[in-house]
Amino acid sequence: MPRSLFRLAAGTAAGYVLAVRPWHLRWGADDREVHADMPGDDLVRQPQYQATRAITVEASPATVWAWLVRLGGYQPGSPPRPATSGHEEPPAQEERQGLKVGDVLQGGSAGSGFVVEQIDPPQTLVLAMRGADATTTCSVSLRDLEDGRTRMIFRVRIRAQPGLRGTTYLAMQDVGDFLAVRRQMLTIKERAESVP
């Protein structure tokens, strides 16, 4: 490898590790949110990957929760709903119910998926997937700001199995997780704020 190409690769990697990665691991979250305990933290002890992201939504926790469940595909045995453009009716009350501890949500391969570990509408949803490569948890907390707004906090924790497959899984999640979670949070915010 030519020396100039090596320097470019090393500089790019250093820039990602020192600037980009710390930003996306805590996108939108303040220090208190990043360091606070969240429901589900005890399911993955000593994570090799932890990301805490947050956003403020100009809507009540109940409205945010309804869109979280709907757009996140958090309906047992059903695929996520496709995103649409324009204004959409808020989810009906029956869509908000039915999810319970132990439900397995589609999304994994070979019938695997996230399991509902804890649910307390409209404040807390904790999901866990225990796969061959890693154990992953996703915790969502909705905090009522008491002025008609909601603070939505997502936390992802991963503990990978030793070896090449676990390391590969962690590397793939490092960027993919941020892109997926950020898009989901922004979509939930947009839909919840469009409700009259």
PDB file of C-alpha atoms in Angstrom:
ATOM      1  CA  MET A   1       0.000   0.000   0.000  1.00  0.00           C
ATOM      2  CA  PRO A   2       1.475   3.397  -0.941  1.00  0.00           C
ATOM      3  CA  ARG A   3       2.391   5.522   2.058  1.00  0.00           C
ATOM      4  CA  SER A   4       0.020   8.364   1.071  1.00  0.00           C
ATOM      5  CA  LEU A   5      -2.922   5.956   0.846  1.00  0.00           C
ATOM      6  CA  PHE A   6      -2.028   4.487   4.240  1.00  0.00           C
ATOM      7  CA  ARG A   7      -1.930   7.973   5.773  1.00  0.00           C
ATOM      8  CA  LEU A   8      -5.324   8.804   4.261  1.00  0.00           C
ATOM      9  CA  ALA A   9      -6.856   5.592   5.636  1.00  0.00           C
ATOM     10  CA  ALA A  10      -5.304   6.167   9.066  1.00  0.00           C
ATOM     11  CA  GLY A  11      -6.524   9.779   9.129  1.00  0.00           C
ATOM     12  CA  THR A  12     -10.034   8.784   8.115  1.00  0.00           C
ATOM     13  CA  ALA A  13     -10.178   6.081  10.782  1.00  0.00           C
ATOM     14  CA  ALA A  14      -8.867   8.470  13.439  1.00  0.00           C
ATOM     15  CA  GLY A  15     -11.415  11.133  12.448  1.00  0.00           C
ATOM     16  CA  TYR A  16     -14.236   8.629  12.729  1.00  0.00           C
ATOM     17  CA  VAL A  17     -13.112   7.298  16.119  1.00  0.00           C
ATOM     18  CA  LEU A  18     -12.353  10.721  17.627  1.00  0.00           C
ATOM     19  CA  ALA A  19     -15.137  12.877  16.177  1.00  0.00           C
ATOM     20  CA  VAL A  20     -17.912  11.097  14.284  1.00  0.00           C
ATOM     21  CA  ARG A  21     -18.392   8.034  16.504  1.00  0.00           C
ATOM     22  CA  PRO A  22     -18.712   9.938  19.824  1.00  0.00           C
ATOM     23  CA  TRP A  23     -21.285  12.222  18.160  1.00  0.00           C
ATOM     24  CA  HIS A  24     -23.475   9.425  16.806  1.00  0.00           C
ATOM     25  CA  LEU A  25     -23.288   7.352  20.008  1.00  0.00           C
ATOM     26  CA  ARG A  26     -25.025  10.173  21.888  1.00  0.00           C
ATOM     27  CA  TRP A  27     -26.914  12.006  19.151  1.00  0.00           C
ATOM     28  CA  GLY A  28     -29.261  14.539  20.767  1.00  0.00           C
ATOM     29  CA  ALA A  29     -28.694  13.263  24.322  1.00  0.00           C
ATOM     30  CA  ASP A  30     -27.301  15.390  27.145  1.00  0.00           C
ATOM     31  CA  ASP A  31     -24.736  14.177  29.699  1.00  0.00           C
ATOM     32  CA  ARG A  32     -27.415  13.286  32.251  1.00  0.00           C
ATOM     33  CA  GLU A  33     -29.279  11.120  29.741  1.00  0.00           C
ATOM     34  CA  VAL A  34     -26.100   9.436  28.522  1.00  0.00           C
ATOM     35  CA  HIS A  35     -24.943   8.492  32.030  1.00  0.00           C
ATOM     36  CA  ALA A  36     -28.311   7.748  33.662  1.00  0.00           C
ATOM     37  CA  ASP A  37     -29.513   4.201  34.225  1.00  0.00           C
ATOM     38  CA  MET A  38     -32.338   3.077  31.956  1.00  0.00           C
ATOM     39  CA  PRO A  39     -34.735   0.150  32.156  1.00  0.00           C
ATOM     40  CA  GLY A  40     -33.134  -2.842  30.462  1.00  0.00           C
ATOM     41  CA  ASP A  41     -29.542  -1.927  31.291  1.00  0.00           C
ATOM     42  CA  ASP A  42     -29.325  -4.985  33.540  1.00  0.00           C
ATOM     43  CA  LEU A  43     -30.042  -7.318  30.598  1.00  0.00           C
ATOM     44  CA  VAL A  44     -26.677  -6.585  28.963  1.00  0.00           C
ATOM     45  CA  ARG A  45     -23.956  -6.171  31.546  1.00  0.00           C
ATOM     46  CA  GLN A  46     -20.610  -4.706  30.429  1.00  0.00           C
ATOM     47  CA  PRO A  47     -21.721  -3.882  26.882  1.00  0.00           C
ATOM     48  CA  GLN A  48     -19.120  -3.560  24.170  1.00  0.00           C
ATOM     49  CA  TYR A  49     -21.421  -1.093  22.440  1.00  0.00           C
ATOM     50  CA  GLN A  50     -23.781   1.412  24.038  1.00  0.00           C
ATOM     51  CA  ALA A  51     -25.541   4.275  22.350  1.00  0.00           C
ATOM     52  CA  THR A  52     -28.008   6.722  23.910  1.00  0.00           C
ATOM     53  CA  ARG A  53     -29.915   9.056  21.598  1.00  0.00           C
ATOM     54  CA  ALA A  54     -32.640  11.545  22.443  1.00  0.00           C
ATOM     55  CA  ILE A  55     -35.014  13.988  20.842  1.00  0.00           C
ATOM     56  CA  THR A  56     -37.747  16.332  22.066  1.00  0.00           C
ATOM     57  CA  VAL A  57     -41.180  15.863  20.507  1.00  0.00           C
ATOM     58  CA  GLU A  58     -43.885  18.529  20.573  1.00  0.00           C
ATOM     59  CA  ALA A  59     -46.563  16.029  21.554  1.00  0.00           C
ATOM     60  CA  SER A  60     -47.753  14.129  24.608  1.00  0.00           C
ATOM     61  CA  PRO A  61     -46.166  10.806  25.657  1.00  0.00           C
ATOM     62  CA  ALA A  62     -49.406   8.984  24.741  1.00  0.00           C
ATOM     63  CA  THR A  63     -49.276  10.338  21.185  1.00  0.00           C
ATOM     64  CA  VAL A  64     -45.563   9.567  20.843  1.00  0.00           C
ATOM     65  CA  TRP A  65     -46.116   6.063  22.225  1.00  0.00           C
ATOM     66  CA  ALA A  66     -48.844   5.345  19.678  1.00  0.00           C
ATOM     67  CA  TRP A  67     -46.536   6.266  16.803  1.00  0.00           C
ATOM     68  CA  LEU A  68     -43.588   4.423  18.379  1.00  0.00           C
ATOM     69  CA  VAL A  69     -45.611   1.213  18.450  1.00  0.00           C
ATOM     70  CA  ARG A  70     -47.043   1.738  14.984  1.00  0.00           C
ATOM     71  CA  LEU A  71     -43.950   2.859  13.087  1.00  0.00           C
ATOM     72  CA  GLY A  72     -41.577   0.619  14.983  1.00  0.00           C
ATOM     73  CA  GLY A  73     -43.509  -2.412  13.801  1.00  0.00           C
ATOM     74  CA  TYR A  74     -43.995  -3.350  17.451  1.00  0.00           C
ATOM     75  CA  GLN A  75     -47.028  -5.477  16.766  1.00  0.00           C
ATOM     76  CA  PRO A  76     -46.580  -9.166  17.595  1.00  0.00           C
ATOM     77  CA  GLY A  77     -46.278 -11.308  14.487  1.00  0.00           C
ATOM     78  CA  SER A  78     -46.688  -8.459  12.014  1.00  0.00           C
ATOM     79  CA  PRO A  79     -44.140  -6.662   9.859  1.00  0.00           C
ATOM     80  CA  PRO A  80     -43.416  -2.962  10.327  1.00  0.00           C
ATOM     81  CA  ARG A  81     -45.832  -0.630   8.628  1.00  0.00           C
ATOM     82  CA  PRO A  82     -44.436   1.108   5.561  1.00  0.00           C
ATOM     83  CA  ALA A  83     -43.672   4.794   5.860  1.00  0.00           C
ATOM     84  CA  THR A  84     -45.965   7.065   3.901  1.00  0.00           C
ATOM     85  CA  SER A  85     -45.811  10.705   3.058  1.00  0.00           C
ATOM     86  CA  GLY A  86     -48.214  13.382   4.098  1.00  0.00           C
ATOM     87  CA  HIS A  87     -50.507  13.470   7.080  1.00  0.00           C
ATOM     88  CA  GLU A  88     -51.753  10.222   8.482  1.00  0.00           C
ATOM     89  CA  GLU A  89     -54.402   9.495  11.053  1.00  0.00           C
ATOM     90  CA  PRO A  90     -53.030   8.690  14.509  1.00  0.00           C
ATOM     91  CA  PRO A  91     -53.116   5.013  15.437  1.00  0.00           C
ATOM     92  CA  ALA A  92     -56.415   3.771  16.762  1.00  0.00           C
ATOM     93  CA  GLN A  93     -56.645   2.842  20.435  1.00  0.00           C
ATOM     94  CA  GLU A  94     -56.710  -0.882  19.635  1.00  0.00           C
ATOM     95  CA  GLU A  95     -53.392  -0.539  17.799  1.00  0.00           C
ATOM     96  CA  ARG A  96     -51.790   0.753  20.983  1.00  0.00           C
ATOM     97  CA  GLN A  97     -52.801  -2.274  22.981  1.00  0.00           C
ATOM     98  CA  GLY A  98     -52.030  -5.973  22.783  1.00  0.00           C
ATOM     99  CA  LEU A  99     -48.248  -5.802  23.125  1.00  0.00           C
ATOM    100  CA  LYS A 100     -47.120  -7.660  26.241  1.00  0.00           C
ATOM    101  CA  VAL A 101     -44.045  -9.078  27.953  1.00  0.00           C
ATOM    102  CA  GLY A 102     -42.869 -12.219  26.168  1.00  0.00           C
ATOM    103  CA  ASP A 103     -44.140 -11.264  22.715  1.00  0.00           C
ATOM    104  CA  VAL A 104     -41.611 -12.012  19.971  1.00  0.00           C
ATOM    105  CA  LEU A 105     -41.450  -9.312  17.325  1.00  0.00           C
ATOM    106  CA  GLN A 106     -40.524 -10.145  13.772  1.00  0.00           C
ATOM    107  CA  GLY A 107     -37.333  -8.719  12.353  1.00  0.00           C
ATOM    108  CA  GLY A 108     -34.657 -11.318  12.938  1.00  0.00           C
ATOM    109  CA  SER A 109     -33.638 -14.188  10.682  1.00  0.00           C
ATOM    110  CA  ALA A 110     -34.800 -17.784  10.994  1.00  0.00           C
ATOM    111  CA  GLY A 111     -37.758 -16.821  13.152  1.00  0.00           C
ATOM    112  CA  SER A 112     -35.706 -14.880  15.665  1.00  0.00           C
ATOM    113  CA  GLY A 113     -36.574 -11.402  16.750  1.00  0.00           C
ATOM    114  CA  PHE A 114     -36.747  -8.984  19.629  1.00  0.00           C
ATOM    115  CA  VAL A 115     -38.608 -10.146  22.724  1.00  0.00           C
ATOM    116  CA  VAL A 116     -40.603  -7.685  24.796  1.00  0.00           C
ATOM    117  CA  GLU A 117     -38.869  -7.730  28.186  1.00  0.00           C
ATOM    118  CA  GLN A 118     -40.628  -4.790  29.823  1.00  0.00           C
ATOM    119  CA  ILE A 119     -43.519  -2.569  28.819  1.00  0.00           C
ATOM    120  CA  ASP A 120     -45.194   0.280  30.663  1.00  0.00           C
ATOM    121  CA  PRO A 121     -47.240   2.419  28.236  1.00  0.00           C
ATOM    122  CA  PRO A 122     -46.708   5.239  27.552  1.00  0.00           C
ATOM    123  CA  GLN A 123     -43.329   5.500  29.287  1.00  0.00           C
ATOM    124  CA  THR A 124     -41.170   2.399  28.786  1.00  0.00           C
ATOM    125  CA  LEU A 125     -40.487  -0.287  26.194  1.00  0.00           C
ATOM    126  CA  VAL A 126     -37.560  -2.706  26.557  1.00  0.00           C
ATOM    127  CA  LEU A 127     -36.741  -5.236  23.850  1.00  0.00           C
ATOM    128  CA  ALA A 128     -34.004  -7.877  23.783  1.00  0.00           C
ATOM    129  CA  MET A 129     -32.642 -10.191  21.104  1.00  0.00           C
ATOM    130  CA  ARG A 130     -30.393 -13.037  22.171  1.00  0.00           C
ATOM    131  CA  GLY A 131     -28.734 -14.287  19.016  1.00  0.00           C
ATOM    132  CA  ALA A 132     -25.820 -16.545  18.191  1.00  0.00           C
ATOM    133  CA  ASP A 133     -23.553 -13.543  17.608  1.00  0.00           C
ATOM    134  CA  ALA A 134     -24.661 -11.166  20.363  1.00  0.00           C
ATOM    135  CA  THR A 135     -27.262 -10.088  22.866  1.00  0.00           C
ATOM    136  CA  THR A 136     -28.817  -6.753  21.945  1.00  0.00           C
ATOM    137  CA  THR A 137     -31.240  -4.625  23.925  1.00  0.00           C
ATOM    138  CA  CYS A 138     -33.212  -1.606  22.812  1.00  0.00           C
ATOM    139  CA  SER A 139     -34.791   0.524  25.526  1.00  0.00           C
ATOM    140  CA  VAL A 140     -37.143   3.404  24.836  1.00  0.00           C
ATOM    141  CA  SER A 141     -38.115   5.882  27.532  1.00  0.00           C
ATOM    142  CA  LEU A 142     -40.691   8.651  27.058  1.00  0.00           C
ATOM    143  CA  ARG A 143     -40.405  11.440  29.619  1.00  0.00           C
ATOM    144  CA  ASP A 144     -43.291  13.886  30.065  1.00  0.00           C
ATOM    145  CA  LEU A 145     -41.882  17.429  30.038  1.00  0.00           C
ATOM    146  CA  GLU A 146     -45.185  18.723  31.501  1.00  0.00           C
ATOM    147  CA  ASP A 147     -45.665  21.349  28.822  1.00  0.00           C
ATOM    148  CA  GLY A 148     -47.220  19.144  26.181  1.00  0.00           C
ATOM    149  CA  ARG A 149     -43.822  17.889  25.035  1.00  0.00           C
ATOM    150  CA  THR A 150     -42.063  14.548  25.380  1.00  0.00           C
ATOM    151  CA  ARG A 151     -38.404  13.646  25.683  1.00  0.00           C
ATOM    152  CA  MET A 152     -37.846  10.407  23.751  1.00  0.00           C
ATOM    153  CA  ILE A 153     -34.694   8.498  24.723  1.00  0.00           C
ATOM    154  CA  PHE A 154     -33.436   5.403  22.910  1.00  0.00           C
ATOM    155  CA  ARG A 155     -30.648   3.228  24.284  1.00  0.00           C
ATOM    156  CA  VAL A 156     -29.016   0.302  22.500  1.00  0.00           C
ATOM    157  CA  ARG A 157     -26.628  -2.044  24.327  1.00  0.00           C
ATOM    158  CA  ILE A 158     -24.766  -4.950  22.732  1.00  0.00           C
ATOM    159  CA  ARG A 159     -22.619  -7.706  24.160  1.00  0.00           C
ATOM    160  CA  ALA A 160     -21.112  -9.784  21.334  1.00  0.00           C
ATOM    161  CA  GLN A 161     -19.858 -13.335  21.524  1.00  0.00           C
ATOM    162  CA  PRO A 162     -16.066 -13.745  21.359  1.00  0.00           C
ATOM    163  CA  GLY A 163     -14.646 -14.452  17.935  1.00  0.00           C
ATOM    164  CA  LEU A 164     -14.867 -13.209  14.381  1.00  0.00           C
ATOM    165  CA  ARG A 165     -18.658 -13.392  14.068  1.00  0.00           C
ATOM    166  CA  GLY A 166     -19.225 -11.327  17.205  1.00  0.00           C
ATOM    167  CA  THR A 167     -16.636  -8.756  16.161  1.00  0.00           C
ATOM    168  CA  THR A 168     -18.176  -8.517  12.698  1.00  0.00           C
ATOM    169  CA  TYR A 169     -21.630  -8.037  14.222  1.00  0.00           C
ATOM    170  CA  LEU A 170     -20.374  -5.184  16.405  1.00  0.00           C
ATOM    171  CA  ALA A 171     -18.660  -3.494  13.452  1.00  0.00           C
ATOM    172  CA  MET A 172     -21.822  -3.694  11.342  1.00  0.00           C
ATOM    173  CA  GLN A 173     -23.966  -2.252  14.131  1.00  0.00           C
ATOM    174  CA  ASP A 174     -21.647   0.671  14.779  1.00  0.00           C
ATOM    175  CA  VAL A 175     -22.944   2.779  11.894  1.00  0.00           C
ATOM    176  CA  GLY A 176     -26.069   0.877  10.850  1.00  0.00           C
ATOM    177  CA  ASP A 177     -27.628   1.224  14.283  1.00  0.00           C
ATOM    178  CA  PHE A 178     -27.257   5.012  14.269  1.00  0.00           C
ATOM    179  CA  LEU A 179     -28.773   5.425  10.814  1.00  0.00           C
ATOM    180  CA  ALA A 180     -31.763   3.201  11.625  1.00  0.00           C
ATOM    181  CA  VAL A 181     -32.507   4.627  15.083  1.00  0.00           C
ATOM    182  CA  ARG A 182     -32.088   8.261  14.013  1.00  0.00           C
ATOM    183  CA  ARG A 183     -34.434   7.768  11.056  1.00  0.00           C
ATOM    184  CA  GLN A 184     -37.015   6.079  13.287  1.00  0.00           C
ATOM    185  CA  MET A 185     -36.821   8.814  15.929  1.00  0.00           C
ATOM    186  CA  LEU A 186     -37.186  11.608  13.393  1.00  0.00           C
ATOM    187  CA  THR A 187     -40.134   9.863  11.721  1.00  0.00           C
ATOM    188  CA  ILE A 188     -41.905   9.334  15.051  1.00  0.00           C
ATOM    189  CA  LYS A 189     -41.330  12.996  15.901  1.00  0.00           C
ATOM    190  CA  GLU A 190     -42.718  14.149  12.541  1.00  0.00           C
ATOM    191  CA  ARG A 191     -45.832  11.983  12.764  1.00  0.00           C
ATOM    192  CA  ALA A 192     -46.560  12.742  16.417  1.00  0.00           C
ATOM    193  CA  GLU A 193     -46.228  16.480  15.847  1.00  0.00           C
ATOM    194  CA  SER A 194     -48.610  16.336  12.884  1.00  0.00           C
ATOM    195  CA  VAL A 195     -51.482  15.137  15.082  1.00  0.00           C
ATOM    196  CA  PRO A 196     -53.837  18.081  15.761  1.00  0.00           C
TER     197      PRO A 196
END
